[in-house]
Short mmCIF file of C-alpha atoms in Angstrom, two decimals:
data_model
loop_
_atom_site.label_atom_id
_atom_site.label_comp_id
_atom_site.label_asym_id
_atom_site.label_seq_id
_atom_site.Cartn_x
_atom_site.Cartn_y
_atom_site.Cartn_z
CA UNK K 1 101.54 154.17 100.46
CA UNK K 2 102.92 152.28 103.39
CA UNK K 3 99.40 151.72 104.67
CA UNK K 4 98.40 150.01 101.39
CA UNK K 5 101.52 147.90 101.59
CA UNK K 6 100.66 146.79 105.12
CA UNK K 7 97.07 146.03 104.10
CA UNK K 8 98.38 143.91 101.25
CA UNK K 9 100.73 142.11 103.63
CA UNK K 10 97.84 141.52 106.05
CA UNK K 11 95.65 140.11 103.28
CA UNK K 12 98.52 137.88 102.17
CA UNK K 13 99.01 136.57 105.70
CA UNK K 14 95.28 135.93 106.02
CA UNK K 15 95.33 133.92 102.79
CA UNK K 16 98.39 131.99 103.95
CA UNK K 17 96.84 131.18 107.33
CA UNK K 18 93.52 130.14 105.78
CA UNK K 19 95.45 127.91 103.36
CA UNK K 20 97.12 126.20 106.32
CA UNK K 21 93.77 125.61 107.97
CA UNK K 22 92.51 123.49 105.06
CA UNK K 23 92.54 119.81 105.83
CA UNK K 24 94.41 117.53 103.51
CA UNK K 25 95.19 113.85 103.46
CA UNK K 26 98.53 112.50 102.28
CA UNK K 27 98.70 108.85 101.26
CA UNK K 28 102.03 107.04 100.93
CA UNK K 29 102.04 104.92 97.76
CA UNK K 30 104.12 101.74 97.36
CA UNK K 31 105.00 99.50 94.47
CA UNK K 32 103.09 96.22 94.56
CA UNK K 33 103.70 92.82 93.04
CA UNK K 34 102.65 89.22 93.52
CA UNK K 35 105.35 89.09 96.24
CA UNK K 36 103.74 91.85 98.29
CA UNK K 37 104.18 95.52 99.07
CA UNK K 38 107.44 97.11 97.98
CA UNK K 39 109.21 100.43 98.31
CA UNK K 40 107.57 103.83 98.35
CA UNK K 41 106.97 105.40 94.95
CA UNK K 42 105.77 108.70 96.46
CA UNK K 43 102.55 110.21 97.72
CA UNK K 44 99.10 111.33 96.68
CA UNK K 45 97.72 114.36 98.49
CA UNK K 46 93.94 114.72 98.68
CA UNK K 47 92.11 117.91 99.60
CA UNK K 48 88.52 119.08 99.35
CA UNK K 49 87.67 121.88 96.95
CA UNK K 50 84.36 123.43 96.01
CA UNK K 51 84.43 121.27 92.85
CA UNK K 52 85.29 117.93 94.45
CA UNK K 53 88.37 116.12 95.70
CA UNK K 54 91.67 117.40 94.31
CA UNK K 55 94.25 114.59 94.10
CA UNK K 56 97.85 115.69 93.65
CA UNK K 57 100.26 112.85 92.93
CA UNK K 58 103.98 113.07 93.56
CA UNK K 59 104.95 109.67 92.20
CA UNK K 60 108.15 108.38 90.60
CA UNK K 61 109.41 105.17 89.04
CA UNK K 62 106.29 104.34 87.02
CA UNK K 63 106.14 103.45 83.33
CA UNK K 64 105.49 106.45 81.08
CA UNK K 65 101.96 106.94 79.75
CA UNK K 66 98.41 106.97 81.04
CA UNK K 67 97.55 104.86 84.08
CA UNK K 68 94.19 103.89 85.51
CA UNK K 69 93.69 105.28 89.02
CA UNK K 70 90.98 104.15 91.43
CA UNK K 71 89.93 104.11 95.04
CA UNK K 72 89.39 100.49 96.06
CA UNK K 73 87.00 99.12 98.67
CA UNK K 74 89.46 97.88 101.32
CA UNK K 75 92.36 99.43 103.23
CA UNK K 76 94.98 96.88 102.22
CA UNK K 77 97.77 96.63 99.67
CA UNK K 78 98.57 92.97 100.32
CA UNK K 79 98.35 90.41 97.51
CA UNK K 80 95.46 87.96 97.40
CA UNK K 81 95.07 84.47 95.97
CA UNK K 82 92.05 83.26 94.03
CA UNK K 83 91.81 80.07 91.99
CA UNK K 84 95.57 79.58 92.22
CA UNK K 85 96.42 83.06 90.90
CA UNK K 86 98.01 85.83 92.96
CA UNK K 87 96.83 89.41 92.39
CA UNK K 88 99.12 92.24 93.48
CA UNK K 89 97.24 94.38 96.06
CA UNK K 90 94.27 92.07 95.58
CA UNK K 91 93.25 92.46 99.22
CA UNK K 92 92.21 96.03 98.31
CA UNK K 93 89.20 94.44 96.65
CA UNK K 94 87.35 96.02 93.76
CA UNK K 95 86.62 99.65 93.02
CA UNK K 96 84.77 101.42 95.82
CA UNK K 97 81.09 101.05 94.85
CA UNK K 98 78.82 101.86 97.84
CA UNK K 99 75.73 102.12 95.61
CA UNK K 100 76.39 98.63 94.10
CA UNK K 101 76.26 99.98 90.55
CA UNK K 102 78.61 97.21 89.42
CA UNK K 103 79.65 99.31 86.44
CA UNK K 104 82.81 101.21 85.58
CA UNK K 105 81.77 104.59 84.16
CA UNK K 106 84.61 106.89 85.17
CA UNK K 107 84.82 109.79 87.60
CA UNK K 108 82.26 112.04 85.90
CA UNK K 109 79.24 109.72 85.75
CA UNK K 110 76.82 109.28 88.63
CA UNK K 111 76.00 105.81 87.30
CA UNK K 112 79.27 104.01 88.08
CA UNK K 113 81.69 103.16 90.85
CA UNK K 114 82.30 106.06 93.22
CA UNK K 115 85.95 104.95 93.32
CA UNK K 116 86.53 105.62 89.62
CA UNK K 117 89.15 108.40 89.51
CA UNK K 118 90.62 110.38 86.61
CA UNK K 119 93.55 108.63 84.93
CA UNK K 120 97.08 109.66 85.89
CA UNK K 121 99.57 110.91 83.32
CA UNK K 122 103.14 109.69 83.83
CA UNK K 123 105.87 111.60 82.01
CA UNK K 124 108.85 110.14 80.12
CA UNK K 125 110.93 110.19 83.32
CA UNK K 126 108.37 108.04 85.16
CA UNK K 127 106.87 110.84 87.26
CA UNK K 128 103.20 111.58 87.89
CA UNK K 129 102.70 115.09 89.27
CA UNK K 130 99.66 116.46 87.42
CA UNK K 131 96.69 116.97 89.77
CA UNK K 132 93.33 115.39 88.93
CA UNK K 133 89.85 116.21 90.20
CA UNK K 134 87.36 113.62 91.46
CA UNK K 135 84.12 115.63 91.47
CA UNK K 136 81.97 113.05 93.29
CA UNK K 137 84.33 112.47 96.24
CA UNK K 138 85.33 114.36 99.35
CA UNK K 139 87.94 113.66 102.03
CA UNK K 140 85.30 112.13 104.29
CA UNK K 141 84.90 109.29 101.73
CA UNK K 142 88.56 108.23 101.89
CA UNK K 143 89.20 106.52 105.23
CA UNK K 144 89.26 102.74 105.15
CA UNK K 145 90.07 102.43 101.45
CA UNK K 146 93.13 102.24 99.19
CA UNK K 147 94.31 104.15 96.14
CA UNK K 148 95.52 101.89 93.32
CA UNK K 149 97.51 102.84 90.22
CA UNK K 150 97.04 100.37 87.38
CA UNK K 151 99.34 99.52 84.51
CA UNK K 152 97.88 100.97 81.30
CA UNK K 153 95.09 103.44 80.64
CA UNK K 154 91.40 103.63 81.41
CA UNK K 155 88.59 104.31 78.94
CA UNK K 156 85.96 104.67 81.73
CA UNK K 157 83.76 101.82 80.52
CA UNK K 158 83.19 98.13 81.23
CA UNK K 159 84.64 96.99 77.88
CA UNK K 160 87.32 95.81 77.92
CA UNK K 161 87.11 94.76 81.55
CA UNK K 162 87.26 97.80 83.89
CA UNK K 163 88.26 100.15 81.11
CA UNK K 164 91.26 98.20 79.89
CA UNK K 165 93.57 98.95 82.80
CA UNK K 166 96.13 96.31 83.57
CA UNK K 167 97.82 94.98 86.67
CA UNK K 168 97.97 96.88 89.93
CA UNK K 169 101.40 98.53 90.11
CA UNK K 170 101.13 100.91 93.10
CA UNK K 171 98.94 101.07 96.18
CA UNK K 172 98.42 103.27 99.20
CA UNK K 173 96.25 102.57 102.25
CA UNK K 174 94.08 105.48 103.35
CA UNK K 175 93.63 105.47 107.10
CA UNK K 176 91.47 107.83 109.10
CA UNK K 177 93.24 110.91 110.36
CA UNK K 178 96.13 110.80 107.87
CA UNK K 179 97.44 114.25 107.18
CA UNK K 180 100.43 116.05 105.86
#
């Protein structure tokens, strides 16, 4: 019996060690406004799986409900000005769209922005902790971009504009080599 117990312990240690060997990227997320980048609201951890990129948020201080979530083209969370209007985290640019599809189709369509991610669910206490899966992305796609959380939901279409999501409320720059 002891032998079986030791074998089980060995298998458990092997699983634990292999779990540590998996690469993961942790992105610090900050509140954003027209005035710039604010305090941290938590992190989003990204790790490759056989089914795509698993994104695990650990965010607090957001409004309850569904929030649009996207990977944007540029690695910046600074505001930008255009035609006299300031956009929070506007320097992040638009949704990451390397194929120039110019359409917002959500994370499960091959016909839209690659940066379209599954919406985040924020509980009544303002926390987002439910993991989401981005099946078309991998960790190698992340560096040099930014994650953005939008006010309001996302219907994964172009109508209303970009799925109906509202202002940018949180942003995190993804730099190469970030890890937990």
